[in-house]
Amino acid sequence: MASIQSALTDADWMKLSADLSSQIGELRARAVVLDLTLMDVMDSFATRVLRTLAQTVTLRGAQTILVGIQPDVAIAMVQLGLAQRLDGILTALNLEHGLDMAEALV
Amino acid sequence: MASIQSALTDADWMKLSADLSSQIGELRARAVVLDLTLMDVMDSFATRVLRTLAQTVTLRGAQTILVGIQPDVAIAMVQLGLAQRLDGILTALNLEHGLDMAEALV
Amino acid sequence: MSQEYQRVPIKSEADIVLARQGGRRLAAELGFSSTDQTLLATAISELARNVVQYAGTGEVLLSAIAIGSRRGIQVSAMDQGPGISDPELAMRDGYSTGGSLGLGLPGTRRLADDFSLVTVLGEGTTVTFKMWVR
Amino acid sequence: MSQEYQRVPIKSEADIVLARQGGRRLAAELGFSSTDQTLLATAISELARNVVQYAGTGEVLLSAIAIGSRRGIQVSAMDQGPGISDPELAMRDGYSTGGSLGLGLPGTRRLADDFSLVTVLGEGTTVTFKMWVR
Ligand SMILES: Nc1ncnc2c1ncn2[C@@H]1O[C@H](COP(=O)(O)OP(=O)(O)O)[C@@H](O)[C@H]1O
Ligand SMILES: Nc1ncnc2c1ncn2[C@@H]1O[C@H](COP(=O)(O)OP(=O)(O)O)[C@@H](O)[C@H]1O
């Protein structure tokens, strides 16, 4: 489980991705829940990074669940054409729903 | 649950999308059922808007279920090539079936 | 071939609905099946929306047509908008300059019995198609 | 049409956040809905990131604009970078020379009320768009 803040840089994302990738092994995790509640904007950069992260998680044999995307952010992502770039990644309303979903997967 | 009328304008759709997007949070909804019984025509505009709406709903962690697409409307959508643009969105015959489906998801 | 016209000015989104309702009514009078009424109304909707979106204003002409005992409808959507720079490309599935689905023109051609697109850059666009009672 | 400017220099990734926060603040003051504030902030983020990624440095100008009682924001992202060799291609969904998603320019055009891209090879790029309160 990780909570993402809006202003992560390229380097921060790389580090998060590497950390998650190794932690999946240590914790034998089946799901990674990313909390995006604090993201006030999801632009193409953030979308691409999330997609890359989800691909890494998939190759490590776990599933990514995105939670907490805010209403306005969801609408902006769709208008920019970003939403379909996250196709195939699970989503849930909030952390609670996301953890339920993760339980159900395990 | 929302019932859609044929003559919604661009602005109406934007508003519906924004309303649903925030209501999913307030109601902690896991599914959005859209009743299309009253739509006498589904053209590319309506199809695109529905797809956009469904993407927004997905990012908010819920599922979209379209119900009530009339036989003639379904045939026209297939002939125009619109049907495949709704791929991945759940459908049900009518409101009752749609609500059953929503129950099953929760 | 006898003809009678009905003219629907297209100035805003609301007129799109008027145009397709007019087409459906005429089709019902001429004995089109309910499926074909819907196909026709959908095609009219596509063309009328293109007028609003790409040209701003224009008009849709609906005509009852007949050859011998065969009856049908001819639809023309015309505007004095910017025209289409590459009509062949515009007829392709999925091609859109408006961030839309790009199925309006090719979809209408698929379901029409007859289809023509005449466009002159800077002068406007006219799309015409026929559908016959079957 | 009256104007007042706000200038955000773009020198590093951190400035992208400053630019979009500035845009959001101005939009809130002018009475943009919270959805439109987010749309604007996202578009600014796309353009400012292009400046960092493709030109290194540049600036974002934010202006409150008005025509009669209608209020809005004009955003310009400008740089003295390499310019864009094929602007038409750059405006296409999915086209990117940076291994990115290629949705920044076309996406911004989609959600802006008005959009222009001016670029000269070897001299730089300026992207300008407007959004109005609705
Ligand atoms: N009346 C018109 N005037 C100018 N351009 C048009 C007109 N109708 C269609 N076009 C052009 O043809 C393209 C394809 O049209 P269409 O197949 O109906 O798809 P869509 O409307 O979804 O873009 C449009 O994106 C537009 O560039
Ligand atoms: N400020 C700029 N200077 C030079 N080239 C640019 C600039 N902005 C955009 N481009 C070019 O246009 C392309 C498309 O931009 P965009 O649609 O924002 O997608 P992305 O940034 O994801 O590549 C970029 O890949 C780049 O080649």
Coordinates of C-alpha atoms and ligand atoms in Angstrom, one line a residue:
Chain A
M1 CA 0.0 0.0 0.0
A2 CA 1.4 3.4 -1.0
S3 CA -0.1 6.8 -0.9
I4 CA 1.0 9.1 -3.7
Q5 CA 1.4 12.8 -3.5
S6 CA 1.0 15.1 -6.4
A7 CA 4.5 16.5 -6.8
L8 CA 6.5 13.3 -7.2
T9 CA 9.4 13.8 -9.6
D10 CA 10.6 11.4 -12.2
A11 CA 13.3 10.1 -9.8
D12 CA 10.7 9.7 -7.0
W13 CA 8.6 7.5 -9.2
M14 CA 11.5 5.4 -10.3
K15 CA 12.4 4.8 -6.6
L16 CA 8.8 3.9 -5.7
S17 CA 8.6 1.5 -8.6
A18 CA 11.8 -0.2 -7.5
D19 CA 10.7 -0.3 -3.9
L20 CA 7.3 -1.8 -4.7
S21 CA 8.9 -4.3 -7.0
S22 CA 11.2 -5.7 -4.3
Q23 CA 8.6 -5.4 -1.5
I24 CA 6.2 -7.6 -3.5
G25 CA 8.8 -10.4 -3.1
E26 CA 9.5 -9.8 0.6
L27 CA 5.9 -9.5 1.6
R28 CA 4.6 -12.1 -0.9
A29 CA 2.0 -9.5 -1.8
R30 CA -0.7 -10.3 -4.3
A31 CA -1.9 -6.8 -4.6
V32 CA -0.5 -3.3 -4.5
V33 CA -3.0 -0.6 -3.5
L34 CA -2.0 2.9 -4.6
D35 CA -3.9 5.7 -3.0
L36 CA -4.2 8.7 -5.3
T37 CA -6.5 10.8 -3.1
L38 CA -4.0 13.6 -2.7
M39 CA -3.3 14.0 -6.4
D40 CA -4.9 17.2 -7.5
V41 CA -3.9 16.7 -11.1
M42 CA -3.1 13.5 -13.1
D43 CA -1.4 14.6 -16.3
S44 CA 0.1 12.4 -19.0
F45 CA 3.4 12.1 -17.1
A46 CA 1.7 10.7 -14.0
T47 CA -0.5 8.5 -16.1
R48 CA 2.4 7.0 -18.0
V49 CA 4.3 6.5 -14.8
L50 CA 1.4 4.7 -13.2
R51 CA 1.0 2.5 -16.2
T52 CA 4.6 1.6 -16.1
L53 CA 4.4 0.9 -12.4
A54 CA 1.4 -1.4 -12.9
Q55 CA 3.2 -3.3 -15.6
T56 CA 6.1 -3.8 -13.3
V57 CA 3.8 -5.0 -10.6
T58 CA 2.1 -7.4 -13.0
L59 CA 5.4 -8.9 -14.0
R60 CA 6.1 -9.5 -10.3
G61 CA 2.9 -11.5 -10.2
A62 CA 0.7 -9.1 -8.3
Q63 CA -2.2 -6.8 -9.2
T64 CA -2.4 -3.0 -9.0
I65 CA -5.5 -1.3 -7.5
L66 CA -5.8 2.4 -7.9
V67 CA -7.9 4.1 -5.3
G68 CA -9.1 7.6 -4.5
I69 CA -9.0 9.3 -7.9
Q70 CA -11.1 12.4 -7.2
P71 CA -14.2 13.3 -9.3
D72 CA -12.6 16.3 -11.1
V73 CA -9.4 14.5 -11.7
A74 CA -11.3 11.6 -13.3
I75 CA -13.2 13.9 -15.6
A76 CA -10.0 15.7 -16.7
M77 CA -8.2 12.4 -17.3
V78 CA -11.1 11.3 -19.6
Q79 CA -11.2 14.6 -21.5
L80 CA -7.5 14.5 -22.1
G81 CA -7.7 10.9 -23.4
L82 CA -5.6 9.6 -20.5
A83 CA -8.2 7.3 -19.0
Q84 CA -7.9 4.5 -21.6
R85 CA -4.2 4.4 -21.0
L86 CA -5.0 2.9 -17.6
D87 CA -7.2 0.2 -19.2
G88 CA -6.9 -3.1 -17.4
I89 CA -5.8 -1.6 -14.1
L90 CA -8.2 -2.2 -11.2
T91 CA -9.8 0.8 -9.5
A92 CA -11.8 1.4 -6.4
L93 CA -13.4 4.4 -4.8
N94 CA -11.3 4.7 -1.7
L95 CA -8.7 2.9 0.4
E96 CA -11.4 0.8 2.2
H97 CA -13.0 -0.5 -1.0
G98 CA -9.5 -1.0 -2.4
L99 CA -8.4 -3.2 0.5
D100 CA -11.7 -5.2 0.2
M101 CA -10.8 -5.7 -3.4
A102 CA -7.3 -6.8 -2.5
E103 CA -8.6 -9.2 0.1
A104 CA -10.9 -10.7 -2.5
L105 CA -8.0 -11.3 -4.8
V106 CA -5.8 -13.1 -2.2
Chain B
M1 CA -29.1 5.1 -11.3
A2 CA -29.9 7.6 -14.0
S3 CA -32.4 7.6 -16.9
I4 CA -31.2 9.2 -20.1
Q5 CA -33.4 11.1 -22.5
S6 CA -32.6 11.3 -26.2
A7 CA -32.1 15.0 -26.5
L8 CA -29.3 15.7 -24.0
T9 CA -26.9 18.3 -25.2
D10 CA -23.2 18.4 -24.8
A11 CA -23.5 20.6 -21.7
D12 CA -26.1 18.2 -20.2
W13 CA -23.8 15.3 -20.6
M14 CA -20.9 17.1 -19.0
K15 CA -23.1 17.9 -16.0
L16 CA -24.3 14.3 -15.7
S17 CA -20.8 13.1 -15.8
A18 CA -19.7 15.5 -13.1
D19 CA -22.7 14.7 -11.0
L20 CA -22.2 10.9 -11.2
S21 CA -18.5 11.3 -10.6
S22 CA -19.1 13.0 -7.3
Q23 CA -22.2 11.0 -6.3
I24 CA -20.2 7.8 -6.5
G25 CA -18.2 9.1 -3.6
E26 CA -21.1 10.4 -1.5
L27 CA -23.1 7.2 -2.0
R28 CA -20.1 4.9 -2.0
A29 CA -21.6 3.3 -5.1
R30 CA -20.0 0.3 -6.7
A31 CA -22.2 0.5 -9.8
V32 CA -23.9 3.1 -12.0
V33 CA -27.0 1.9 -13.9
L34 CA -27.9 4.0 -16.9
D35 CA -31.4 3.5 -18.3
L36 CA -31.4 4.0 -22.1
T37 CA -35.0 2.9 -22.7
L38 CA -36.1 6.4 -23.8
M39 CA -33.2 6.8 -26.4
D40 CA -34.8 6.5 -29.8
V41 CA -31.4 6.9 -31.5
M42 CA -27.9 6.3 -30.3
D43 CA -25.5 8.1 -32.7
S44 CA -21.7 8.4 -32.5
F45 CA -22.1 11.5 -30.3
A46 CA -24.2 9.6 -27.7
T47 CA -21.9 6.6 -28.0
R48 CA -18.8 8.6 -27.4
V49 CA -20.4 10.4 -24.5
L50 CA -21.4 7.1 -22.9
R51 CA -18.0 5.7 -23.3
T52 CA -16.5 8.8 -21.7
L53 CA -18.9 8.6 -18.9
A54 CA -18.1 4.9 -18.3
Q55 CA -14.4 5.8 -18.2
T56 CA -15.0 8.4 -15.6
V57 CA -17.1 5.9 -13.6
T58 CA -14.3 3.4 -13.8
L59 CA -11.7 5.8 -12.6
R60 CA -13.9 6.5 -9.6
G61 CA -13.8 2.8 -8.8
A62 CA -17.4 1.8 -9.9
Q63 CA -18.8 -0.1 -12.8
T64 CA -21.2 1.1 -15.5
I65 CA -24.2 -1.0 -16.5
L66 CA -26.3 0.1 -19.5
V67 CA -29.8 -1.1 -19.6
G68 CA -32.8 -0.8 -21.9
I69 CA -31.1 -0.4 -25.3
Q70 CA -34.1 -1.0 -27.7
P71 CA -33.9 -3.7 -30.4
D72 CA -33.9 -1.2 -33.4
V73 CA -31.4 1.0 -31.7
A74 CA -29.1 -2.0 -31.0
I75 CA -29.3 -3.0 -34.7
A76 CA -28.5 0.6 -35.9
M77 CA -25.5 0.8 -33.5
V78 CA -24.1 -2.4 -34.9
Q79 CA -24.6 -1.3 -38.5
L80 CA -22.9 2.0 -37.9
G81 CA -19.9 0.3 -36.2
L82 CA -20.7 2.0 -32.9
A83 CA -21.3 -1.2 -30.8
Q84 CA -17.7 -2.1 -30.4
R85 CA -17.0 1.4 -29.0
L86 CA -18.9 0.3 -25.9
D87 CA -16.8 -2.8 -25.5
G88 CA -16.1 -3.6 -21.9
I89 CA -19.2 -1.8 -20.6
L90 CA -21.7 -4.1 -18.9
T91 CA -25.2 -4.3 -20.3
A92 CA -28.6 -5.7 -19.2
L93 CA -32.0 -6.1 -20.8
N94 CA -33.9 -3.8 -18.5
L95 CA -33.7 -1.9 -15.3
E96 CA -34.6 -4.9 -13.2
H97 CA -31.9 -7.1 -14.7
G98 CA -29.4 -4.2 -14.4
L99 CA -30.2 -3.7 -10.7
D100 CA -29.7 -7.5 -10.1
M101 CA -26.4 -7.2 -11.9
A102 CA -25.4 -4.3 -9.7
E103 CA -26.4 -6.2 -6.5
A104 CA -24.2 -9.1 -7.6
L105 CA -21.2 -6.7 -8.0
V106 CA -21.4 -5.2 -4.5
Chain C
M1 CA -39.4 10.1 -60.1
S2 CA -41.7 12.4 -58.1
Q3 CA -40.4 14.4 -55.2
E4 CA -41.7 16.5 -52.3
Y5 CA -39.3 18.3 -50.0
Q6 CA -39.1 19.1 -46.3
R7 CA -36.4 21.5 -45.1
V8 CA -35.0 21.5 -41.6
P9 CA -32.6 24.4 -40.9
I10 CA -29.7 23.3 -38.7
K11 CA -28.5 26.0 -36.4
S12 CA -27.9 24.3 -33.0
E13 CA -27.8 20.9 -31.3
A14 CA -31.6 21.0 -30.8
D15 CA -32.2 21.1 -34.6
I16 CA -30.4 17.7 -34.9
V17 CA -33.3 16.1 -33.0
L18 CA -35.8 17.9 -35.2
A19 CA -34.1 16.7 -38.3
R20 CA -34.1 13.1 -37.3
Q21 CA -37.6 13.2 -36.0
G22 CA -38.7 14.6 -39.3
G23 CA -36.9 11.8 -41.1
R24 CA -38.5 9.2 -38.9
R25 CA -42.0 10.6 -39.4
L26 CA -41.6 10.6 -43.2
A27 CA -40.2 7.1 -43.1
A28 CA -43.1 5.8 -41.1
E29 CA -45.6 7.4 -43.5
L30 CA -43.8 5.7 -46.4
G31 CA -44.0 2.3 -44.8
F32 CA -40.4 1.8 -43.6
S33 CA -40.0 -0.9 -41.0
S34 CA -39.4 0.3 -37.5
T35 CA -35.7 -0.9 -37.7
D36 CA -35.2 1.0 -41.0
Q37 CA -36.8 4.1 -39.4
T38 CA -34.2 4.0 -36.7
L39 CA -31.3 3.4 -39.2
L40 CA -32.5 6.4 -41.1
A41 CA -32.9 8.6 -38.0
T42 CA -29.4 7.6 -36.8
A43 CA -27.8 8.5 -40.2
I44 CA -29.6 11.9 -40.2
S45 CA -28.4 12.5 -36.7
E46 CA -24.8 11.8 -37.8
L47 CA -24.9 14.2 -40.7
A48 CA -26.7 16.9 -38.9
R49 CA -24.2 16.8 -36.1
N50 CA -21.4 17.2 -38.5
V51 CA -23.0 20.3 -39.9
V52 CA -23.3 21.8 -36.3
Q53 CA -19.8 20.7 -35.3
Y54 CA -17.8 21.4 -38.4
A55 CA -19.7 24.1 -40.3
G56 CA -21.8 25.8 -37.5
T57 CA -25.0 26.0 -39.6
G58 CA -26.6 24.4 -42.6
E59 CA -29.7 22.5 -43.5
V60 CA -31.1 19.0 -43.9
L61 CA -33.5 18.3 -46.9
L62 CA -35.8 15.3 -46.6
S63 CA -37.5 14.1 -49.8
A64 CA -40.0 11.3 -50.5
I65 CA -38.8 9.7 -53.7
A66 CA -40.3 7.0 -55.9
I67 CA -39.3 4.9 -58.9
G68 CA -42.3 3.1 -60.2
S69 CA -43.9 1.5 -57.2
R70 CA -40.7 1.6 -55.2
R71 CA -40.7 4.3 -52.5
G72 CA -37.9 5.8 -50.5
I73 CA -36.4 8.8 -48.9
Q74 CA -33.5 11.0 -50.0
V75 CA -31.6 12.9 -47.3
S76 CA -29.2 15.8 -48.0
A77 CA -27.2 17.5 -45.4
M78 CA -25.6 20.7 -46.7
D79 CA -23.6 23.5 -45.4
Q80 CA -21.4 26.5 -46.5
G81 CA -18.7 25.5 -44.0
P82 CA -15.0 25.0 -44.5
G83 CA -15.3 21.8 -46.6
I84 CA -13.2 18.6 -46.2
S85 CA -9.6 18.8 -47.2
D86 CA -9.2 15.0 -47.7
P87 CA -12.6 13.4 -48.4
E88 CA -11.1 10.0 -48.9
L89 CA -9.6 10.1 -45.4
A90 CA -12.8 11.4 -44.0
M91 CA -14.7 8.4 -45.3
R92 CA -12.4 6.0 -43.3
D93 CA -13.6 4.3 -40.2
G94 CA -12.2 6.0 -37.1
Y95 CA -10.9 9.2 -38.8
S96 CA -12.0 12.3 -37.1
T97 CA -10.6 15.8 -36.8
G98 CA -13.0 16.6 -34.0
G99 CA -11.8 14.1 -31.4
S100 CA -15.0 12.1 -32.2
L101 CA -15.4 8.5 -33.2
G102 CA -15.0 9.1 -37.0
L103 CA -17.9 6.7 -37.9
G104 CA -20.5 9.2 -39.1
L105 CA -19.6 9.3 -42.8
P106 CA -18.5 5.7 -43.3
G107 CA -21.3 4.4 -41.1
T108 CA -23.9 6.3 -43.1
R109 CA -22.5 5.0 -46.3
R110 CA -22.7 1.4 -44.9
L111 CA -26.4 1.6 -44.2
A112 CA -27.5 3.8 -47.1
D113 CA -28.6 2.4 -50.4
D114 CA -26.8 5.2 -52.2
F115 CA -24.3 7.7 -50.9
S116 CA -22.5 10.8 -52.2
L117 CA -20.2 13.3 -50.6
V118 CA -19.5 16.6 -52.5
T119 CA -17.2 19.1 -50.8
V120 CA -15.3 22.1 -51.9
L121 CA -12.7 23.7 -49.6
G122 CA -13.9 27.1 -48.4
E123 CA -17.3 26.6 -49.9
G124 CA -19.1 23.8 -48.1
T125 CA -20.1 20.2 -48.0
T126 CA -23.2 18.3 -49.2
V127 CA -23.8 14.7 -48.2
T128 CA -26.7 12.9 -49.9
F129 CA -28.0 9.4 -49.5
K130 CA -31.1 7.4 -50.3
M131 CA -32.9 4.6 -48.5
W132 CA -35.7 2.5 -50.0
V133 CA -38.6 0.7 -48.4
R134 CA -37.7 -3.0 -48.3
Chain D
M1 CA -10.5 42.9 -23.7
S2 CA -8.6 43.8 -20.5
Q3 CA -5.6 41.7 -19.3
E4 CA -3.4 41.2 -16.3
Y5 CA -0.4 38.9 -16.3
Q6 CA 1.3 36.4 -14.1
R7 CA 4.7 35.0 -15.1
V8 CA 5.9 31.6 -13.9
P9 CA 9.5 30.8 -15.0
I10 CA 9.9 27.1 -15.9
K11 CA 13.3 25.8 -15.1
S12 CA 12.7 22.4 -13.5
E13 CA 10.1 19.8 -12.7
A14 CA 9.2 21.7 -9.5
D15 CA 8.1 24.7 -11.5
I16 CA 5.5 22.6 -13.3
V17 CA 3.7 22.3 -10.0
L18 CA 4.0 26.1 -9.4
A19 CA 2.6 26.9 -12.8
R20 CA -0.5 24.7 -12.4
Q21 CA -1.1 25.9 -8.9
G22 CA -1.0 29.5 -10.1
G23 CA -3.4 28.7 -12.8
R24 CA -5.8 26.9 -10.4
R25 CA -5.7 29.9 -8.0
L26 CA -6.5 32.4 -10.7
A27 CA -9.3 30.2 -12.0
A28 CA -10.8 29.9 -8.6
E29 CA -10.7 33.7 -8.2
L30 CA -12.5 34.1 -11.5
G31 CA -15.2 31.7 -10.5
F32 CA -14.3 28.6 -12.6
S33 CA -16.1 25.5 -11.4
S34 CA -13.9 23.0 -9.5
T35 CA -14.0 20.7 -12.5
D36 CA -12.8 23.4 -14.9
Q37 CA -10.1 24.4 -12.4
T38 CA -8.8 20.9 -12.6
L39 CA -9.1 20.8 -16.4
L40 CA -7.1 24.0 -16.6
A41 CA -4.4 22.8 -14.1
T42 CA -4.0 19.6 -16.1
A43 CA -3.6 21.4 -19.4
I44 CA -1.0 23.8 -17.8
S45 CA 0.8 20.8 -16.4
E46 CA 1.0 19.2 -19.9
L47 CA 2.4 22.3 -21.5
A48 CA 4.9 23.1 -18.8
R49 CA 6.2 19.6 -18.8
N50 CA 6.7 19.9 -22.6
V51 CA 8.8 23.0 -21.9
V52 CA 11.0 21.1 -19.4
Q53 CA 11.2 18.0 -21.5
Y54 CA 11.8 19.4 -25.0
A55 CA 13.2 22.9 -24.4
G56 CA 14.8 22.7 -21.0
T57 CA 13.6 26.1 -19.8
G58 CA 10.9 28.6 -20.7
E59 CA 7.9 30.3 -19.0
V60 CA 4.2 30.1 -18.5
L61 CA 2.1 33.3 -18.7
L62 CA -1.3 33.3 -17.0
S63 CA -3.7 36.1 -17.9
A64 CA -7.2 37.0 -16.7
I65 CA -9.1 38.0 -19.8
A66 CA -12.6 39.4 -20.3
I67 CA -14.9 40.2 -23.2
G68 CA -17.8 42.1 -21.9
S69 CA -19.1 40.3 -18.8
R70 CA -17.5 37.0 -19.9
R71 CA -14.4 36.1 -17.9
G72 CA -11.7 33.7 -18.7
I73 CA -8.0 32.7 -18.6
Q74 CA -5.4 32.8 -21.2
V75 CA -2.4 30.5 -20.8
S76 CA 0.8 30.7 -22.9
A77 CA 3.7 28.3 -22.5
M78 CA 6.7 29.6 -24.4
D79 CA 10.3 28.5 -24.8
Q80 CA 13.4 29.2 -27.0
G81 CA 13.9 25.5 -27.5
P82 CA 14.4 23.5 -30.7
G83 CA 10.8 24.0 -32.1
I84 CA 8.6 21.3 -33.6
S85 CA 9.5 20.0 -37.1
D86 CA 6.1 18.7 -38.0
P87 CA 3.4 20.5 -35.9
E88 CA 0.5 18.7 -37.6
L89 CA 2.0 15.4 -36.5
A90 CA 2.6 16.7 -33.0
M91 CA -1.1 17.5 -32.7
R92 CA -2.1 13.9 -33.3
D93 CA -3.3 11.7 -30.5
G94 CA -0.5 9.3 -29.5
Y95 CA 2.4 11.0 -31.4
S96 CA 5.4 11.6 -29.2
T97 CA 9.1 11.9 -29.8
G98 CA 9.8 11.6 -26.1
G99 CA 8.5 8.1 -25.4
S100 CA 5.6 9.7 -23.7
L101 CA 1.8 9.3 -24.3
G102 CA 1.5 12.0 -27.0
L103 CA -1.7 13.4 -25.6
G104 CA -0.5 16.7 -24.2
L105 CA -1.0 18.9 -27.2
P106 CA -4.1 17.2 -28.7
G107 CA -5.6 16.8 -25.2
T108 CA -5.2 20.4 -24.4
R109 CA -6.8 21.4 -27.7
R110 CA -9.8 19.2 -26.9
L111 CA -10.5 20.9 -23.5
A112 CA -9.5 24.4 -24.4
D113 CA -12.0 26.9 -25.9
D114 CA -9.3 28.2 -28.2
F115 CA -5.9 26.9 -29.0
S116 CA -2.9 27.9 -31.1
L117 CA 0.6 26.4 -31.6
V118 CA 3.3 28.6 -33.0
T119 CA 6.7 27.0 -33.5
V120 CA 9.8 28.0 -35.5
L121 CA 12.6 25.4 -35.9
G122 CA 15.7 26.5 -33.9
E123 CA 13.8 29.4 -32.3
G124 CA 11.2 28.0 -30.0
T125 CA 7.6 27.1 -29.4
T126 CA 4.6 29.0 -28.0
V127 CA 1.4 27.3 -27.2
T128 CA -1.6 29.5 -26.2
F129 CA -5.1 28.6 -25.2
K130 CA -8.1 30.2 -23.5
M131 CA -10.7 28.8 -21.2
W132 CA -13.9 30.7 -20.3
V133 CA -16.0 30.6 -17.2
R134 CA -19.2 28.7 -18.1
Ligands
LIG1 N1 -20.0 19.0 -42.8 C1 -18.7 18.9 -42.7 N2 -17.9 20.0 -42.9 C2 -16.5 19.9 -42.7 N3 -15.9 18.8 -42.4 C3 -16.6 17.6 -42.2 C4 -18.1 17.7 -42.3 N4 -18.5 16.4 -42.0 C5 -17.4 15.7 -41.8 N5 -16.3 16.4 -41.8 C6 -14.9 15.9 -41.6 O1 -14.9 14.5 -41.8 C7 -14.4 13.8 -40.7 C8 -15.1 12.5 -40.5 O2 -16.5 12.7 -40.3 P1 -17.3 11.5 -39.5 O3 -17.0 10.2 -40.2 O4 -18.7 11.9 -39.5 O5 -16.7 11.4 -38.1 P2 -16.8 12.4 -36.9 O6 -17.9 13.4 -37.1 O7 -17.0 11.5 -35.7 O8 -15.4 13.1 -36.8 C9 -14.7 14.8 -39.5 O9 -13.8 14.6 -38.4 C10 -14.4 16.2 -40.2 O10 -13.1 16.4 -40.3
LIG2 N1 7.8 22.9 -26.2 C1 8.1 22.0 -27.2 N2 9.3 22.1 -27.8 C2 9.7 21.2 -28.8 N3 8.9 20.1 -29.1 C3 7.7 20.0 -28.5 C4 7.3 20.9 -27.5 N4 6.0 20.5 -27.0 C5 5.7 19.4 -27.8 N5 6.7 19.1 -28.6 C6 6.8 17.9 -29.6 O1 5.4 17.5 -29.8 C7 5.2 16.1 -29.5 C8 3.8 15.9 -29.0 O2 3.6 16.6 -27.7 P1 2.5 16.1 -26.7 O3 1.3 15.9 -27.5 O4 2.5 17.0 -25.6 O5 3.0 14.7 -26.3 P2 4.2 14.2 -25.3 O6 4.6 15.4 -24.6 O7 3.6 13.1 -24.5 O8 5.3 13.7 -26.3 C9 6.3 15.9 -28.5 O9 6.6 14.5 -28.4 C10 7.5 16.7 -29.0 O10 8.1 16.1 -30.1

